[in-house]
XYZ file of C-alpha atoms in Angstrom:
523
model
C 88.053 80.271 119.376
C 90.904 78.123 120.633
C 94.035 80.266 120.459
C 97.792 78.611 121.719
C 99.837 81.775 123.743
C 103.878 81.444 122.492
C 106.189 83.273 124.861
C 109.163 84.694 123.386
C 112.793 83.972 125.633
C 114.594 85.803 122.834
C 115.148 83.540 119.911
C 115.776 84.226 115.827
C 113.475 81.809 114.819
C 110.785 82.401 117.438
C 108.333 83.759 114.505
C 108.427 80.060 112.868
C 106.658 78.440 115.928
C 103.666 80.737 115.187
C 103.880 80.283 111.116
C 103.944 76.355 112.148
C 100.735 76.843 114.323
C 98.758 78.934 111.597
C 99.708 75.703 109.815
C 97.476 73.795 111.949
C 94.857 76.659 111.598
C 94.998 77.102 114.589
C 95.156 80.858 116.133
C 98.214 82.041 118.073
C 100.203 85.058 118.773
C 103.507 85.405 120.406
C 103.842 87.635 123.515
C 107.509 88.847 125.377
C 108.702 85.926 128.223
C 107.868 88.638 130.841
C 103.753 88.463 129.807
C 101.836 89.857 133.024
C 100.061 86.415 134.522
C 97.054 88.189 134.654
C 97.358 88.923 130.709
C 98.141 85.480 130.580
C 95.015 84.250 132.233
C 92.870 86.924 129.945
C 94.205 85.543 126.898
C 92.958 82.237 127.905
C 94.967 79.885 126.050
C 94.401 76.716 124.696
C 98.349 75.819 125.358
C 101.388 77.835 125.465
C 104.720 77.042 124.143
C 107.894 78.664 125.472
C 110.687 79.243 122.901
C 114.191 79.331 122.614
C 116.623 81.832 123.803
C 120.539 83.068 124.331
C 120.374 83.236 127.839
C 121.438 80.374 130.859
C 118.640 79.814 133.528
C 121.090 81.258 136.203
C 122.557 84.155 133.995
C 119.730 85.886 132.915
C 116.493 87.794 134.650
C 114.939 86.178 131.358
C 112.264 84.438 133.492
C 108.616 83.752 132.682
C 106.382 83.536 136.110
C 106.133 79.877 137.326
C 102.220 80.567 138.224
C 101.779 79.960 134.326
C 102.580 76.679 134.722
C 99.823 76.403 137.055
C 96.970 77.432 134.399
C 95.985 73.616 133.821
C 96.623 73.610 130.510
C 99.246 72.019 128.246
C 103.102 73.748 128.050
C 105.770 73.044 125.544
C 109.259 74.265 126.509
C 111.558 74.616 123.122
C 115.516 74.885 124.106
C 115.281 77.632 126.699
C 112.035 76.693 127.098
C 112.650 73.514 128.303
C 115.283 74.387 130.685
C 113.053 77.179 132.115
C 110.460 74.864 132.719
C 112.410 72.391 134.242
C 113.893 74.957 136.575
C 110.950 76.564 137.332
C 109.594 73.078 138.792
C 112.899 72.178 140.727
C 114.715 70.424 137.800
C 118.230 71.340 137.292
C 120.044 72.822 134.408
C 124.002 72.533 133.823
C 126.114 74.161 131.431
C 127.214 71.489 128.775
C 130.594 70.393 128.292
C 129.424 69.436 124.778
C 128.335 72.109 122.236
C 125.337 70.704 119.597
C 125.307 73.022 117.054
C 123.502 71.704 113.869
C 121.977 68.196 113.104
C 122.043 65.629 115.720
C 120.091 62.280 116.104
C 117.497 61.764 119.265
C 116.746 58.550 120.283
C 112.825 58.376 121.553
C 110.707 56.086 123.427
C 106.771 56.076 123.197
C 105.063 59.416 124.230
C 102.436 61.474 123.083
C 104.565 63.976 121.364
C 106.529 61.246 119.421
C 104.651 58.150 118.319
C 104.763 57.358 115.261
C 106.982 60.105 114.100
C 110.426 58.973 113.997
C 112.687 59.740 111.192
C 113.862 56.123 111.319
C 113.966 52.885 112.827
C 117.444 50.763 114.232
C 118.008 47.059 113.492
C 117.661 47.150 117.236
C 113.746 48.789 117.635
C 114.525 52.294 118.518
C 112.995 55.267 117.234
C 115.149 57.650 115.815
C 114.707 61.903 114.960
C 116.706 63.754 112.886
C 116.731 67.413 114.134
C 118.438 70.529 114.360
C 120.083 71.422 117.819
C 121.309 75.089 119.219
C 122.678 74.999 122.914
C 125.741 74.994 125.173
C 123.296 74.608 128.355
C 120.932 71.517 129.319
C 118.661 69.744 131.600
C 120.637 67.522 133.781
C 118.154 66.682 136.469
C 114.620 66.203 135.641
C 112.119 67.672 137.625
C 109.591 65.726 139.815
C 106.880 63.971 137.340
C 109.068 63.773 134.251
C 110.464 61.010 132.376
C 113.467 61.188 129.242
C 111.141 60.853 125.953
C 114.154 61.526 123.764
C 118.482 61.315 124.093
C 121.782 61.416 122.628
C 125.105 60.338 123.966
C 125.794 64.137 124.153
C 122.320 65.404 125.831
C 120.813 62.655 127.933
C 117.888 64.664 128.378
C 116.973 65.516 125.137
C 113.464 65.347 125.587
C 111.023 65.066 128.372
C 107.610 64.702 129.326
C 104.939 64.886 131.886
C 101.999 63.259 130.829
C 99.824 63.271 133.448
C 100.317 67.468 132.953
C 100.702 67.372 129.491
C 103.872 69.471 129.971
C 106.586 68.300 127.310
C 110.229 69.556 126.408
C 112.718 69.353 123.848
C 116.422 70.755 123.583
C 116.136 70.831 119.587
C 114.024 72.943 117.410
C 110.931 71.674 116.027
C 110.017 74.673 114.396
C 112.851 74.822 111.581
C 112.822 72.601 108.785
C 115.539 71.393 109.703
C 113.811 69.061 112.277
C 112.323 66.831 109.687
C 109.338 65.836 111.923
C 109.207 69.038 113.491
C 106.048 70.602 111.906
C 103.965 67.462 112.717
C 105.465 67.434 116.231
C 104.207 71.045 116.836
C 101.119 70.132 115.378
C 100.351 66.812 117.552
C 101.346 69.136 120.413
C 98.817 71.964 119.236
C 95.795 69.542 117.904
C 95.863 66.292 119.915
C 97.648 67.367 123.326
C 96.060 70.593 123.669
C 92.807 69.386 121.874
C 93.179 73.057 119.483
C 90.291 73.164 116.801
C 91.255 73.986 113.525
C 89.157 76.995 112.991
C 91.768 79.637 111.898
C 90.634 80.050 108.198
C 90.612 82.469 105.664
C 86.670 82.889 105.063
C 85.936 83.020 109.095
C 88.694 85.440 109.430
C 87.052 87.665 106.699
C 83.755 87.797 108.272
C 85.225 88.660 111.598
C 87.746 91.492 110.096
C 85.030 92.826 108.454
C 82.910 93.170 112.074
C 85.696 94.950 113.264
C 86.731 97.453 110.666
C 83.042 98.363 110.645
C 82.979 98.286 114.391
C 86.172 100.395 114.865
C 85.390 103.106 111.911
C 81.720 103.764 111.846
C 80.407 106.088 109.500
C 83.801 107.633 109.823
C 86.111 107.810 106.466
C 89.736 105.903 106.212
C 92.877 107.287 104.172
C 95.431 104.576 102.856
C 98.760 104.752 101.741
C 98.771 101.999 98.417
C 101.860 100.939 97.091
C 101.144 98.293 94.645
C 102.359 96.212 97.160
C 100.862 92.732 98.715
C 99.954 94.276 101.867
C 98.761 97.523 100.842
C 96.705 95.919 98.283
C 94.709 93.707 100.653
C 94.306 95.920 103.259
C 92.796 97.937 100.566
C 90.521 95.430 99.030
C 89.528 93.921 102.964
C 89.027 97.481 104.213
C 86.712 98.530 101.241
C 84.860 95.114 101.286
C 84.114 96.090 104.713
C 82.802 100.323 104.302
C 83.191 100.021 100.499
C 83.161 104.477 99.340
C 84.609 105.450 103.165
C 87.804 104.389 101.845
C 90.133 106.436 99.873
C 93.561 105.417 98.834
C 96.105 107.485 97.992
C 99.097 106.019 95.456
C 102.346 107.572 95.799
C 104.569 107.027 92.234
C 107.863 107.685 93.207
C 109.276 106.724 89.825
C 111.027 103.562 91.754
C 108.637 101.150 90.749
C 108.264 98.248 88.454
C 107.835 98.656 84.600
C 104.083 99.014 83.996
C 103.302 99.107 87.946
C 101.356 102.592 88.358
C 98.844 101.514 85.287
C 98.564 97.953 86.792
C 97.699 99.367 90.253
C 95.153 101.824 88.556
C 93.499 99.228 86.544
C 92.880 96.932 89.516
C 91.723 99.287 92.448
C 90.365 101.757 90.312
C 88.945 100.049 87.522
C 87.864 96.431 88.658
C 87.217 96.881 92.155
C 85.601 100.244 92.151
C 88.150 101.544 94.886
C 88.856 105.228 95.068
C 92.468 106.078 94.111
C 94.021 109.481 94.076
C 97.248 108.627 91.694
C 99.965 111.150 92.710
C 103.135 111.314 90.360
C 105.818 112.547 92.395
C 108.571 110.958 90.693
C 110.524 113.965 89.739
C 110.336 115.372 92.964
C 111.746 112.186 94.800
C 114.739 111.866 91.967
C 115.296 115.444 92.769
C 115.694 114.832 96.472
C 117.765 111.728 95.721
C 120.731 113.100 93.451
C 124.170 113.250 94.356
C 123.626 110.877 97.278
C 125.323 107.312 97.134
C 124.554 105.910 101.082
C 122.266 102.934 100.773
C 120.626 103.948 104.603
C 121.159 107.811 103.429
C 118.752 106.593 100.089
C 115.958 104.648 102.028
C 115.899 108.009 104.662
C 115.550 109.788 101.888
C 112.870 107.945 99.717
C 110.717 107.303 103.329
C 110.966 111.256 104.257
C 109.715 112.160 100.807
C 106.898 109.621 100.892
C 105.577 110.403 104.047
C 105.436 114.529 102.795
C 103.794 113.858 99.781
C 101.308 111.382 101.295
C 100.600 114.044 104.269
C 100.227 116.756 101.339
C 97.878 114.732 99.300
C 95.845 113.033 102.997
C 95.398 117.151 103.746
C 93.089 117.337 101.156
C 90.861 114.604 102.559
C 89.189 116.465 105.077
C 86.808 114.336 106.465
C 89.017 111.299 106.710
C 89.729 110.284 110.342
C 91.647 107.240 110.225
C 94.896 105.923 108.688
C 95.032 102.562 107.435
C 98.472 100.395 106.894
C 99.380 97.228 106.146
C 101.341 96.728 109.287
C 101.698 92.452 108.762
C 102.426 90.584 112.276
C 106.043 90.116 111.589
C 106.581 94.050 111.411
C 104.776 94.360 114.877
C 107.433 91.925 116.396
C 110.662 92.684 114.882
C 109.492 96.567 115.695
C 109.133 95.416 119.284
C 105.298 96.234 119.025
C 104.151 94.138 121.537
C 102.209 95.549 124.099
C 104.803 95.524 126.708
C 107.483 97.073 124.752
C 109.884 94.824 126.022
C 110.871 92.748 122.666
C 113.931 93.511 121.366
C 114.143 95.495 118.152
C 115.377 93.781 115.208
C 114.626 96.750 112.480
C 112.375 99.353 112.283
C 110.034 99.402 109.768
C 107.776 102.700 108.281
C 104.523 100.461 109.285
C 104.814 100.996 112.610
C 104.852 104.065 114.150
C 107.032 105.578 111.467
C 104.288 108.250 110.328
C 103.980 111.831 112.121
C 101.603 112.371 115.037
C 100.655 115.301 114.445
C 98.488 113.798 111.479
C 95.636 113.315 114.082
C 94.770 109.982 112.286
C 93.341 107.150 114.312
C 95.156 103.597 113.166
C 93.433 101.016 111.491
C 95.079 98.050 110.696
C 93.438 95.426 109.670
C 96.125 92.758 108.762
C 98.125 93.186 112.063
C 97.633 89.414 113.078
C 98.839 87.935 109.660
C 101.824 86.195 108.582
C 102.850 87.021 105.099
C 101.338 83.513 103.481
C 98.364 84.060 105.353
C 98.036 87.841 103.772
C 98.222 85.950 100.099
C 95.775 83.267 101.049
C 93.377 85.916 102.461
C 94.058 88.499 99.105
C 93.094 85.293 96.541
C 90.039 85.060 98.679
C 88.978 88.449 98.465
C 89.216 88.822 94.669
C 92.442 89.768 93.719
C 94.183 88.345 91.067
C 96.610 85.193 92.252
C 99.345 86.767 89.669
C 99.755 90.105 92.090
C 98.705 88.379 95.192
C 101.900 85.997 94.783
C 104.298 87.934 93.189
C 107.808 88.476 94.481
C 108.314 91.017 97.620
C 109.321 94.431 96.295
C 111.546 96.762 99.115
C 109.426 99.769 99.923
C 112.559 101.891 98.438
C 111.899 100.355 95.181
C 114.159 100.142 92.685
C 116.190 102.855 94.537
C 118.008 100.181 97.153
C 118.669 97.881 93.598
C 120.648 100.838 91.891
C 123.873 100.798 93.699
C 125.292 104.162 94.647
C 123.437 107.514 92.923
C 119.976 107.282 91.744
C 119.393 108.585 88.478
C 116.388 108.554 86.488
C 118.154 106.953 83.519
C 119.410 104.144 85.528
C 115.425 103.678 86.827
C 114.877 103.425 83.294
C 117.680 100.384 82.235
C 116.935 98.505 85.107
C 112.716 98.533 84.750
C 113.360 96.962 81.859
C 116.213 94.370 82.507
C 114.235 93.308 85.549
C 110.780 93.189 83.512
C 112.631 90.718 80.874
C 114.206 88.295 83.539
C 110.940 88.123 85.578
C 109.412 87.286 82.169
C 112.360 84.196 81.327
C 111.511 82.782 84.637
C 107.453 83.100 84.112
C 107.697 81.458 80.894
C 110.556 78.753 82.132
C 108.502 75.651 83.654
C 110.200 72.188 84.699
C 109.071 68.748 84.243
C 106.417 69.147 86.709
C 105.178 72.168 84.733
C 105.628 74.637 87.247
C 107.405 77.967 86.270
C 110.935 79.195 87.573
C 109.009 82.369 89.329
C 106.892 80.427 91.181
C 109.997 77.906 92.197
C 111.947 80.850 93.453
C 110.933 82.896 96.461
C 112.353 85.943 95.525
C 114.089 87.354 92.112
C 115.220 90.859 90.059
C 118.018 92.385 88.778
C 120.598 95.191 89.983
C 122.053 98.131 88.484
C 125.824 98.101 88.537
C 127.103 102.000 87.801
C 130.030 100.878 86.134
C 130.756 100.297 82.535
C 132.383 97.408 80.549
C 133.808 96.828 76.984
C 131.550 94.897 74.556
C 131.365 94.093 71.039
C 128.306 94.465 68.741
C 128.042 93.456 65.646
C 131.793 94.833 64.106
C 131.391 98.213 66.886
C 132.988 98.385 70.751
C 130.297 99.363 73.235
C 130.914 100.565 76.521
C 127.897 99.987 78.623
C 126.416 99.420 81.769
C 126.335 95.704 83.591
C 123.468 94.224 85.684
C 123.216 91.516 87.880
C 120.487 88.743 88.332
C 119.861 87.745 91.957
C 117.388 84.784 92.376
C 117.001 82.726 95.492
C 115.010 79.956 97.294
C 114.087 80.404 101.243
C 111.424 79.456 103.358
C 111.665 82.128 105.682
C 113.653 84.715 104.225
C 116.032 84.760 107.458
C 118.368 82.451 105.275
C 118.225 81.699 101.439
C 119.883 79.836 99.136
C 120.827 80.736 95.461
C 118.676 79.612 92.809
C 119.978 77.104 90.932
C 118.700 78.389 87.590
C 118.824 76.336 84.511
C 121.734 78.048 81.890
C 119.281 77.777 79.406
C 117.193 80.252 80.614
C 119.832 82.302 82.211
C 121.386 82.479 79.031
C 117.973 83.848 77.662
C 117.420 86.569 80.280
C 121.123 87.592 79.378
C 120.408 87.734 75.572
C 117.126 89.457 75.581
C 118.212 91.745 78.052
C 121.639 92.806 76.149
C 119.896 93.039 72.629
C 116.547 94.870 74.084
C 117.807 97.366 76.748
C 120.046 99.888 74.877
C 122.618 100.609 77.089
C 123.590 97.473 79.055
C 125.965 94.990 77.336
C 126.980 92.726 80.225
C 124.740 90.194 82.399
C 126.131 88.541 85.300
C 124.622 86.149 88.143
C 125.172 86.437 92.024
C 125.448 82.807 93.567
C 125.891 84.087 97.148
C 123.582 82.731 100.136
C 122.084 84.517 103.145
C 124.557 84.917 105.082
C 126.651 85.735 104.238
C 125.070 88.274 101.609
C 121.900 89.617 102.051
C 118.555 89.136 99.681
C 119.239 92.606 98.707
C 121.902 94.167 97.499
C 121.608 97.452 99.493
């Protein structure tokens, strides 16, 4: 299988250069800058593509070894990338007097990379890019073999290329959307340059997980924790495709979750796909351990400790189980710094990945490890499950207990459940002229419990109820988002229904802030 090696100089949007190759269904995986050579040369790549970064050429020990640049096959060098590589073959970099910070305009002559993907074309003939740049530093010398592909009045070298070694660079980002061409770019690069076959797909992918899992566990028995979640759910439904009655999953209900969501999850495991479910209700015990406490970090400590104790209690009883399964997704192994060398830098932790006690004596099976979130959905619809749960909404692994502000009470659980089940509802049932629905136009979308009270008026009485909020927003990545711009009409719906069917909220009210500055969540 062809597979393209991405080497990681530090950047936020690093992850996007490998969703943009699992475009091209082609197989990737991104690796630390600092990748041993001879790891480099074991992996075998296809082509590698060096990314982005904070750091200056002559600041930093952020330096990949030159001798991959010897491998023979193609290299693209994004930002950082580019300026390492034209370093690292006696090019020089200078720091510019010039910021670009944002959209700029590249000017491009005929290349590999670019033909036939300009943005738009000048009375006078030239090609012209509209991308998004990041950098203070940039090449000012190219190195031997290069010519300029692409330049600005600001950065003369805002693109270069050596074709006879198929080693390209660009100063801007290809991998955001806000390079318009930038997803065909990095697919030219991956498909024509480096000759890639498209044989990343969702059916060969099963066959081969399946190999493994049966491979790894044997005649062994697996333990997983199922939340209802996307993950969980098809790491359930791959894992018990693969050793179908040596899986057992174990459901935590922690009284956090969404209305209906513990019958739902029973009826689909249990009762369609034949899936063995121990359903544990521990919601009163997880309330217990959450009163009085108002600390949003304090909360998800709290609702994580709990889980992991029950689920430990409950995996006891399964004696003869011997391995843990998780649906650790590929993003959690990077922003946990998973990577074999340990040397990525920690973004947040997550409970995925190495969050669980050792002393469970559970060998680790997880089988979604390689996958981007879309690709997790795309595999789930094409191992059964219903597209409905497969594409619903992300839900934090707190619950509903990170979208009560402050104290968690189990009356509050109760209000919200239903607010948020009504507005999820409005925006199913709300389609535009295309015909497609609000939910599925919106990437993300609930409401929030607000534990303070306001005057209202019902019929001729004064109430003096609770108030939610209705977050809804649009992102690609979820590393920014935008507010969704939902119609009043059905905003004005969600508000009625909610105020006339939940006793005890009487005001509605709609965040419009973006990330950043807010965040997705409120807590």
């Amino acid at each position: 299988m062809d597979k393209i090696l991405i080497l990681d100089f530090g950047s936020q949007v690093t992850q996007l250069i490998a969703r943009r190759v699992r475009e091209a269904h082609v197989y990737c995986e991104l690796h630390p800058y600092d990748m041993p050579i001879e790891d480099i040369r074991a992996f075998a790549p296809t082509g590698i593509i060096l990314s982005g970064g904070p750091n200056s050429v002559y600041e930093s020990d952020y330096q990949a070894n030159p001798a991959l640049l010897t491998l023979g096959v193609p290299v693209l060098g994004i930002c950082y990338g580019m300026q390492w590589m034209a370093h690292a073959l006696g090019g020089r970099v200078d720091a510019g007097h010039v910021r670009e910070f944002g959209y700029a305009e590249v000017h491009t002559v005929s290349s590999r990379l670019f033909n036939g993907l300009e943005d738009k074309t000048l009375p006078n003939g030239e090609h012209v890019l509209e991308v998004w740049m990041s950098h203070g530093d940039k090449v000012s010398q190219l190195p031997a073999g290069f010519t300029v592909i692409g330049s600005n009045p600001s950065c003369p070298i805002a693109a270069m290329a050596d074709e006879h070694r198929h080693f390209y660079g660009v100063q801007f980002h290809p991998e955001v959307t806000h390079t318009r061409k930038g997803r065909e770019m990095l697919h030219r690069f991956v498909l024509d340059i480096c000759g890639a076959q498209p044989s990343w797909t969702m059916p060969n992918y099963i066959d081969e997980a399946v190999r493994k899992i049966r491979e790894q566990v044997g005649e062994e028995e697996v333990i997983l924790g199922l939340s209802g979640g996307v993950d969980s759910s098809v790491a359930a439904a791959l894992i018990h495709r693969a050793i179908g009655d040596q899986l057992t999953c174990v459901f935590v209900d922690h009284g956090l979750l969404r209305l209906n969501e513990a019958e739902m999850v029973m009826e689909m495991f249990a009762r369609n796909l034949g899936v063995k479910v121990v359903h544990v209700d521990a919601s009163a015990d997880f309330m217990q351990k959450l009163a009085g406490e108002t600390d949003p970090e304090k909360k998800r400590k709290i609702i994580g400790a709990e889980f992991v104790e029950v689920f430990q209690r409950e995996s006891g009883k399964l004696t003869n189980a011997k391995w843990l399964a998780q649906g650790t997704i590929y993003p959690d192994v990077i922003e946990s710094a998973g990577a074999k060398t340990k040397k990525a830098h920690t973004i947040k932790s997550h409970h995925n990945v190495g969050g669980l006690p050792e002393d469970m004596n559970l060998k680790l099976l997880e089988p979604l490890r390689e996958l981007f979130k879309d690709e997790v959905r795309e595999l789930g619809v094409a191992l059964g499950l219903p597209h409905d749960m497969v594409y619903r909404h992300p839900f934090p692994g707190p619950g509903l207990g990170v979208r009560i502000l402050g104290e968690v009470k189990q009356t509050y659980a109760d209000l919200l459940r239903q607010a948020d089940a009504i507005f999820i509802e409005e925006l199913r049932n709300t389609k535009d002229e295309q015909g497609v629905s609000w939910y599925d136009k919106t990437s993300q979308a609930f409401a929030v419990f607000l534990p303070v009270k306001s005057v209202g008026v019902m019929g001729d009485g004064r109430t003096y109820d609770y108030v939610v909020a209705l977050r809804a927003v649009v992102t690609s990545d979820f590393m920014t988002a935008h507010w969704a711009e939902l119609p009043y009409s059905l905003l004005g719906r969600a508000s009625n229904r909610i105020i006339n069917e939940v006793k005890g909220i009487n005001r509605v009210v709609y965040d419009v802030s973006g990330k950043p500055p807010a965040t997705i969540e409120w807590e």
